[in-house]
XYZ file of C-alpha atoms in Angstrom:
515
model
C -24.101 -0.626 27.654
C -24.565 -4.351 27.992
C -25.773 -6.777 25.357
C -28.924 -8.751 25.995
C -30.834 -11.008 23.619
C -30.640 -8.947 20.430
C -31.243 -5.750 22.367
C -29.257 -3.187 24.307
C -29.831 -2.384 27.961
C -28.362 0.690 29.582
C -26.605 0.073 32.889
C -24.385 2.172 35.108
C -21.016 0.791 34.022
C -19.495 0.656 30.524
C -19.115 -2.748 28.905
C -16.588 -2.703 26.051
C -18.112 -5.866 24.588
C -21.384 -4.107 23.867
C -22.176 -3.767 20.182
C -23.159 -0.608 18.401
C -25.221 -2.803 16.048
C -22.988 -1.580 13.249
C -20.598 -3.412 10.986
C -18.332 -4.396 13.910
C -21.109 -6.418 15.543
C -19.707 -9.407 13.659
C -17.066 -9.559 16.423
C -19.607 -9.384 19.211
C -19.585 -13.081 20.017
C -15.837 -13.375 20.538
C -15.654 -10.066 22.348
C -18.258 -11.258 24.789
C -16.512 -14.597 25.219
C -13.121 -13.001 25.969
C -14.695 -10.420 28.227
C -16.420 -13.043 30.353
C -13.278 -15.211 30.482
C -11.048 -12.365 31.703
C -13.693 -11.183 34.121
C -13.921 -14.693 35.546
C -10.146 -14.896 35.969
C -9.747 -11.500 37.630
C -12.573 -12.314 39.971
C -10.458 -15.045 41.588
C -10.758 -17.839 39.085
C -9.544 -21.375 39.283
C -6.445 -22.373 37.304
C -8.459 -24.447 34.811
C -10.108 -21.436 33.144
C -6.778 -19.601 32.818
C -5.188 -22.627 31.188
C -8.041 -23.061 28.711
C -8.019 -19.377 27.811
C -4.255 -19.502 27.260
C -4.695 -22.445 24.884
C -7.439 -20.600 23.035
C -5.240 -17.535 22.549
C -2.372 -19.720 21.261
C -4.717 -21.317 18.732
C -6.003 -17.899 17.709
C -2.439 -16.639 17.203
C -1.642 -19.716 15.126
C -4.664 -19.132 12.882
C -3.743 -15.455 12.559
C -0.259 -16.405 11.358
C -1.909 -18.261 8.474
C -4.011 -15.240 7.505
C -1.612 -12.323 8.034
C 1.811 -12.240 6.376
C 4.042 -11.954 9.438
C 6.642 -14.493 8.316
C 10.035 -13.458 6.971
C 9.601 -15.001 3.515
C 9.481 -12.693 0.515
C 8.170 -12.960 -3.018
C 4.857 -13.284 -4.801
C 4.479 -17.007 -4.106
C 4.516 -16.346 -0.365
C 1.980 -13.525 -0.708
C -0.275 -15.643 -2.945
C -0.401 -18.368 -0.296
C -1.960 -15.871 2.130
C -4.205 -14.299 -0.494
C -5.837 -17.648 -1.288
C -6.886 -18.036 2.351
C -8.854 -14.803 2.521
C -12.246 -16.426 2.169
C -11.557 -19.921 3.468
C -13.294 -19.363 6.813
C -16.458 -17.815 5.392
C -17.346 -20.519 2.887
C -20.929 -21.451 3.540
C -21.598 -18.172 5.376
C -22.696 -15.706 2.667
C -23.701 -13.091 5.248
C -20.003 -12.579 5.976
C -18.831 -12.380 2.361
C -19.622 -8.708 1.779
C -18.162 -7.757 5.151
C -14.737 -8.571 3.700
C -15.053 -5.373 1.679
C -16.799 -3.264 4.315
C -14.672 -3.967 7.405
C -11.434 -2.428 6.057
C -13.342 0.712 5.091
C -14.896 0.936 8.541
C -11.529 0.531 10.252
C -9.950 3.193 8.032
C -12.655 5.669 9.012
C -12.978 4.762 12.693
C -9.399 4.096 13.744
C -7.335 6.025 11.187
C -9.679 8.950 10.533
C -9.632 8.636 6.749
C -12.449 10.614 5.186
C -11.896 9.208 1.698
C -10.560 5.891 0.489
C -10.447 3.531 -2.454
C -11.132 -0.158 -2.213
C -10.261 -2.655 -4.923
C -12.561 -5.546 -5.749
C -12.169 -8.337 -8.266
C -15.002 -8.152 -10.850
C -17.502 -10.901 -11.615
C -17.977 -12.567 -14.985
C -21.755 -12.028 -15.038
C -23.488 -8.660 -14.973
C -26.199 -9.671 -12.492
C -23.641 -11.115 -10.067
C -21.538 -7.973 -10.338
C -24.537 -5.686 -9.818
C -25.852 -7.671 -6.855
C -22.445 -7.675 -5.177
C -22.139 -3.919 -5.627
C -25.641 -3.287 -4.278
C -25.058 -5.585 -1.300
C -21.922 -3.703 -0.273
C -23.671 -0.374 -0.651
C -26.654 -1.611 1.362
C -24.464 -2.765 4.247
C -22.720 0.586 4.358
C -26.001 2.470 4.350
C -27.889 0.336 6.859
C -25.236 -0.798 9.304
C -22.752 2.014 9.374
C -23.726 5.531 8.444
C -20.288 6.889 9.438
C -18.402 4.968 6.764
C -15.737 6.921 4.929
C -16.540 8.281 1.496
C -15.379 5.267 -0.443
C -14.815 4.577 -4.117
C -14.489 1.260 -5.907
C -11.809 0.204 -8.372
C -12.420 -3.119 -10.106
C -9.153 -4.926 -10.594
C -8.675 -7.817 -12.978
C -6.542 -10.657 -11.642
C -3.394 -11.585 -13.536
C -3.139 -15.349 -13.846
C -0.790 -17.882 -15.323
C -2.398 -19.532 -18.333
C -3.453 -23.080 -17.648
C -2.294 -25.773 -20.007
C -4.779 -26.680 -22.694
C -4.956 -29.448 -25.275
C -6.717 -27.085 -27.646
C -5.005 -26.552 -30.981
C -4.598 -23.061 -32.429
C -5.178 -21.138 -29.217
C -3.402 -17.832 -28.739
C -1.266 -17.012 -25.737
C -3.253 -16.516 -22.508
C -6.387 -17.693 -24.312
C -8.412 -18.666 -21.208
C -7.334 -15.615 -19.178
C -8.264 -13.338 -22.088
C -11.687 -14.985 -22.325
C -12.347 -14.491 -18.612
C -11.212 -10.858 -18.705
C -13.486 -10.265 -21.704
C -16.513 -11.568 -19.766
C -15.638 -9.450 -16.745
C -15.097 -6.346 -18.865
C -18.520 -6.903 -20.476
C -20.168 -7.061 -17.049
C -18.433 -3.865 -15.909
C -19.316 -2.179 -19.207
C -23.011 -2.958 -18.755
C -22.978 -1.769 -15.141
C -21.346 1.523 -16.119
C -23.739 1.940 -19.048
C -26.743 1.701 -16.747
C -25.107 4.132 -14.349
C -24.716 6.726 -17.092
C -28.316 6.323 -18.258
C -29.647 6.960 -14.764
C -27.308 9.840 -13.971
C -28.163 11.491 -17.272
C -31.771 11.976 -16.216
C -31.558 11.868 -12.415
C -28.473 13.814 -11.356
C -29.579 13.834 -7.735
C -29.791 10.051 -7.450
C -26.980 8.332 -5.552
C -26.302 4.687 -4.749
C -27.316 1.362 -6.275
C -26.279 2.470 -9.761
C -22.523 2.038 -9.459
C -21.884 5.729 -8.905
C -18.949 4.814 -6.666
C -17.001 3.006 -9.412
C -14.102 5.258 -10.352
C -11.429 3.044 -11.890
C -10.118 -0.147 -13.471
C -6.950 -1.979 -12.461
C -5.094 -5.256 -12.977
C -3.009 -6.818 -10.224
C -1.092 -9.902 -9.090
C 2.079 -11.551 -10.357
C 2.951 -10.280 -13.822
C 5.561 -12.829 -14.924
C 3.089 -14.872 -16.980
C 0.485 -12.231 -17.763
C 1.774 -9.124 -19.471
C -0.057 -5.823 -20.213
C -0.965 -7.046 -23.717
C -3.503 -9.447 -22.171
C -5.602 -6.537 -20.849
C -5.383 -4.196 -23.841
C -8.823 -4.974 -25.285
C -10.580 -4.770 -21.904
C -9.045 -1.386 -21.075
C -9.852 -0.109 -24.572
C -13.482 -1.173 -24.251
C -13.920 0.601 -20.908
C -12.026 3.743 -21.928
C -15.216 5.430 -23.161
C -16.415 5.875 -19.566
C -15.287 8.623 -17.229
C -13.112 6.465 -15.003
C -9.439 6.305 -14.116
C -7.026 3.547 -15.071
C -4.230 1.977 -13.092
C -2.043 -1.062 -13.645
C 0.273 -2.966 -11.305
C 3.533 -3.272 -13.212
C 7.297 -3.409 -12.780
C 6.940 -5.191 -9.450
C 7.788 -8.778 -10.399
C 10.307 -9.310 -13.216
C 13.141 -11.475 -14.549
C 15.464 -8.514 -15.069
C 15.220 -4.769 -14.491
C 15.020 -4.397 -18.280
C 12.051 -6.771 -18.260
C 10.295 -4.671 -15.616
C 10.992 -1.454 -17.531
C 9.646 -2.972 -20.741
C 6.466 -4.020 -18.910
C 5.986 -0.429 -17.710
C 6.475 0.864 -21.250
C 4.009 -1.711 -22.617
C 1.417 -0.821 -19.982
C 1.583 2.842 -20.989
C 1.389 2.060 -24.713
C -0.984 -0.928 -24.830
C -3.478 0.413 -22.277
C -3.457 3.974 -23.675
C -2.756 5.483 -20.264
C -3.129 9.242 -20.018
C -2.076 12.006 -17.667
C -3.269 11.229 -14.126
C -3.581 7.471 -14.690
C -1.543 5.297 -12.367
C 1.200 2.712 -12.395
C 1.346 0.420 -9.380
C 4.690 -0.193 -7.631
C 7.155 0.310 -10.548
C 10.067 -1.088 -8.530
C 12.062 -1.696 -11.715
C 11.983 2.034 -12.338
C 13.653 2.999 -9.076
C 15.684 0.165 -7.543
C 19.470 0.448 -7.704
C 20.833 -1.801 -10.491
C 24.191 -2.349 -8.775
C 22.504 -3.771 -5.668
C 20.018 -5.826 -7.692
C 22.577 -7.495 -9.970
C 25.119 -8.099 -7.208
C 22.432 -9.929 -5.200
C 21.901 -12.165 -8.265
C 25.658 -12.739 -8.647
C 25.485 -11.088 -12.096
C 23.637 -14.064 -13.591
C 19.924 -14.090 -14.386
C 17.685 -17.014 -15.361
C 15.360 -15.680 -18.080
C 12.990 -17.512 -20.485
C 14.286 -17.243 -24.040
C 11.228 -15.387 -25.402
C 11.416 -12.790 -22.619
C 15.169 -12.404 -23.125
C 14.829 -11.713 -26.863
C 12.007 -9.224 -26.297
C 13.993 -7.421 -23.588
C 17.092 -7.139 -25.748
C 15.152 -5.801 -28.742
C 13.339 -3.321 -26.501
C 16.633 -2.087 -25.003
C 18.198 -1.623 -28.441
C 15.254 0.302 -29.865
C 14.726 2.428 -26.759
C 18.413 3.350 -26.670
C 17.995 4.723 -30.176
C 14.762 6.552 -29.312
C 16.190 8.106 -26.131
C 19.699 8.626 -27.498
C 21.351 6.462 -24.840
C 24.715 5.055 -25.872
C 25.047 1.261 -25.631
C 28.472 0.017 -24.455
C 30.113 -2.049 -27.267
C 30.200 -5.315 -25.321
C 26.537 -4.941 -24.336
C 25.537 -4.115 -27.917
C 27.330 -7.229 -29.176
C 25.558 -9.296 -26.525
C 22.182 -7.899 -27.617
C 22.843 -8.586 -31.304
C 24.131 -12.110 -30.625
C 20.965 -12.983 -28.717
C 18.709 -11.548 -31.420
C 20.591 -13.067 -34.352
C 20.537 -16.445 -32.633
C 16.740 -16.345 -32.649
C 16.164 -14.520 -35.911
C 14.925 -16.351 -38.981
C 15.880 -13.531 -41.322
C 13.656 -10.706 -40.065
C 15.133 -7.352 -39.147
C 15.117 -6.004 -35.606
C 12.874 -3.122 -36.684
C 10.274 -5.585 -38.037
C 10.473 -7.614 -34.838
C 10.002 -4.475 -32.730
C 7.022 -3.456 -34.876
C 5.540 -6.907 -34.190
C 6.056 -6.371 -30.458
C 4.059 -3.134 -30.738
C 1.228 -5.060 -32.391
C 0.690 -7.121 -29.240
C -1.959 -4.686 -28.058
C -4.165 -5.897 -30.926
C -6.601 -8.789 -30.706
C -4.628 -11.911 -31.759
C -7.762 -13.383 -33.341
C -7.894 -10.545 -35.865
C -4.291 -10.474 -36.988
C -3.585 -11.528 -40.558
C -0.376 -11.702 -42.615
C -0.557 -8.208 -44.114
C 3.114 -7.407 -43.422
C 6.303 -8.949 -42.075
C 5.478 -7.557 -38.626
C 1.984 -9.103 -38.758
C 3.458 -12.489 -39.662
C 5.951 -12.293 -36.782
C 3.104 -11.396 -34.420
C 0.994 -14.266 -35.745
C 3.892 -16.708 -35.143
C 4.325 -15.295 -31.642
C 0.824 -16.520 -30.800
C 0.317 -19.619 -32.924
C 3.695 -21.162 -33.830
C 4.056 -24.115 -31.401
C 7.779 -24.594 -32.020
C 8.485 -20.931 -31.381
C 6.476 -20.954 -28.179
C 8.170 -24.124 -26.922
C 11.612 -22.683 -27.624
C 10.632 -19.448 -25.889
C 9.953 -21.261 -22.620
C 13.532 -22.575 -22.331
C 15.351 -20.744 -19.536
C 18.658 -19.109 -20.454
C 21.555 -17.928 -18.308
C 22.008 -14.221 -18.986
C 25.392 -12.821 -17.970
C 25.348 -9.282 -16.620
C 28.460 -7.301 -17.558
C 29.544 -4.238 -15.541
C 28.768 -2.061 -18.573
C 25.236 -3.471 -18.654
C 24.620 -2.199 -15.110
C 25.476 1.407 -16.003
C 23.466 1.098 -19.242
C 20.360 0.021 -17.294
C 20.828 2.984 -14.948
C 20.750 5.322 -17.944
C 17.585 3.670 -19.326
C 15.924 3.963 -15.912
C 16.755 7.662 -15.785
C 15.280 8.304 -19.236
C 12.087 6.439 -18.410
C 11.671 8.384 -15.169
C 11.974 11.580 -17.189
C 9.282 10.321 -19.569
C 6.860 9.417 -16.771
C 7.496 12.703 -14.976
C 6.885 14.653 -18.183
C 3.665 12.811 -18.971
C 2.502 12.923 -15.331
C 1.652 9.283 -14.753
C 1.119 8.671 -11.033
C 3.094 5.924 -9.274
C 1.372 4.074 -6.438
C 4.012 3.172 -3.836
C 3.300 0.466 -1.255
C 6.238 0.288 1.210
C 5.248 -2.766 3.305
C 4.103 -4.718 0.263
C 7.289 -3.920 -1.656
C 9.513 -5.059 1.201
C 7.584 -8.298 1.755
C 6.927 -9.164 -1.899
C 9.661 -7.320 -3.750
C 13.416 -7.289 -3.500
C 13.857 -4.442 -1.022
C 15.826 -5.120 2.120
C 15.216 -1.814 3.859
C 12.626 0.923 3.732
C 15.244 3.619 3.108
C 16.010 1.850 -0.212
C 12.440 2.292 -1.427
C 12.198 3.822 -4.936
C 9.751 6.461 -3.704
C 12.762 8.495 -2.567
C 14.162 8.273 -6.104
C 10.821 9.114 -7.707
C 10.193 12.110 -5.452
C 13.269 13.664 -3.860
C 13.049 14.698 -0.228
C 14.854 17.960 -0.926
C 13.096 20.120 -3.501
C 15.114 20.763 -6.633
C 17.089 17.504 -6.431
C 16.706 14.897 -9.174
C 13.112 13.867 -9.963
C 9.706 14.956 -8.763
C 7.360 12.302 -10.141
C 3.734 12.222 -9.000
C 3.589 9.531 -6.293
C 1.109 8.327 -3.701
C 1.532 6.100 -0.649
C -0.775 3.076 -0.519
C -1.406 0.062 1.713
C -1.865 -2.513 -1.083
C -3.574 -5.337 0.874
C -3.843 -3.931 4.394
C -5.360 -7.140 5.774
C -2.607 -9.493 4.684
C 0.187 -7.051 5.512
C -1.483 -5.942 8.757
C -0.881 -2.289 8.035
C -2.649 1.036 7.576
C -1.990 4.256 5.710
C -0.640 6.032 8.834
C 1.703 3.094 9.437
C 3.041 3.265 5.862
C 3.842 6.945 6.358
C 5.425 6.158 9.729
C 7.729 3.580 8.145
C 8.874 6.024 5.479
C 9.314 8.815 8.021
C 11.457 6.665 10.317
C 13.567 5.513 7.366
C 14.312 9.136 6.458
C 14.999 10.305 10.010
C 17.446 7.426 10.603
C 19.360 7.957 7.361
C 22.923 9.201 7.964
C 25.643 11.020 6.070
C 29.108 9.495 5.806
C 30.208 11.480 8.870
C 27.348 10.037 10.937
C 25.168 13.148 10.961
C 21.494 12.941 10.017
C 20.868 13.356 6.306
C 17.483 15.057 6.650
C 16.068 17.404 9.245
C 12.667 16.789 10.808
C 11.281 19.802 8.940
C 12.509 18.475 5.578
C 10.872 15.112 6.255
C 7.640 16.801 7.336
C 7.582 18.960 4.203
C 8.153 15.876 2.017
C 5.282 13.982 3.682
C 3.034 17.008 3.234
C 3.858 17.119 -0.485
C 2.961 13.435 -0.853
C -0.364 13.923 0.950
C -1.286 16.885 -1.247
C -0.565 14.836 -4.348
C -2.736 12.004 -3.045
C -5.726 14.341 -2.918
C -4.903 15.828 -6.305
C -4.650 12.475 -8.074
C -7.560 10.596 -6.512
C -10.003 9.076 -8.993
C -13.473 10.539 -9.227
C -16.350 10.267 -11.687
C -17.571 13.776 -10.920
């Protein structure tokens, strides 16, 4: 086929630049340009065209390096720099905006043969904007590409650092909470209308948000903890949707990441089959982590106190012995911040953080502590001071024991962990794929250690330039290359294949659906 003026003409030879008039037609112009340039060159071109084409390809590669994370930097700040550029080239071109959501789905179906997939979209603050965006995406899929994979939508709130405000008497994360509340209201209204229609017209599909299957919250968690999303998740819990939360990926200390996981489970009322994203703190090796930090951690004072109280109380709940030197360190940190309250009252106040800070009174000691946590300016200022936390050898083994107990809890309650290998290596603290926690969560050899429900995910496949098959390939290669001390392979090909098959089966079992 060969492209003419908005029409196709059949000719005798195949032209790869021809469009199928589907979603990929957005690339038609450049395809045609490159096709004609190469054709000109291979037909005996002059040097000038070759030189210009070479310059064009260099420029294209340079632009790509600003859009796809192919540098060697790690951490959330590096990822965020790429994430902010996602829409920079389509400003002023609204016809391309919705293709940002559709193109990845098309590629997954066409090139990677995925019949089902989930896509995550940030919600809008207004119902009409949210509804129109949903309908536009659905319309594109219906009109321009009938072979799209069976896709489902998960709306994910964006974790943000609270901007400074001159307002007096504002709670922590005031502006972020307000934005999340507006977005949750828009999603709530959209889901309400969906239920009304489906109640009377069970055969109707599309344009009523029937593809929305879950709620999530993602991005850097250092300044936006699970407590910020508690009211939004509670409000949407009445609908038949799944819940997931990115947590334990970015943290000041492993204990801090573990506490965030515990808070996500408690504050968001997660149930069996709901998901936890990444959870690196749950599976990374403490000895490697602390040695890389030279056994010194820089932690804000408020976070440090909360972590120490959480460790003390969880050790009692899970019957994990605290080494004497570590226990003294915990008590010294707490007593240095305490104004007379007991640790049990302070811990009770920490558990109150799932409640709306605007509705907390002074009914008990715990309520007063929680009220001060939000509105005492001196306490908040002191909590931002960064402290040097010394990690003792006994602390490392203690953290290992806490990790083990929490893995048992998650396995028992059947929360699903979403593992994203490429993302975790490029954002997290992993040096190699064979160190990924997924192998701790779900042992390769049946009967060994844990068998937590896990799935393999791409996270942001555009920025990381990956796909689901590639993520499985990376894990497979890591296992096949792993050696015993004598140099022999640790796992056979059949063992690796069986492990991959188990993961795939779980992915189908734990997918979200509103049916």
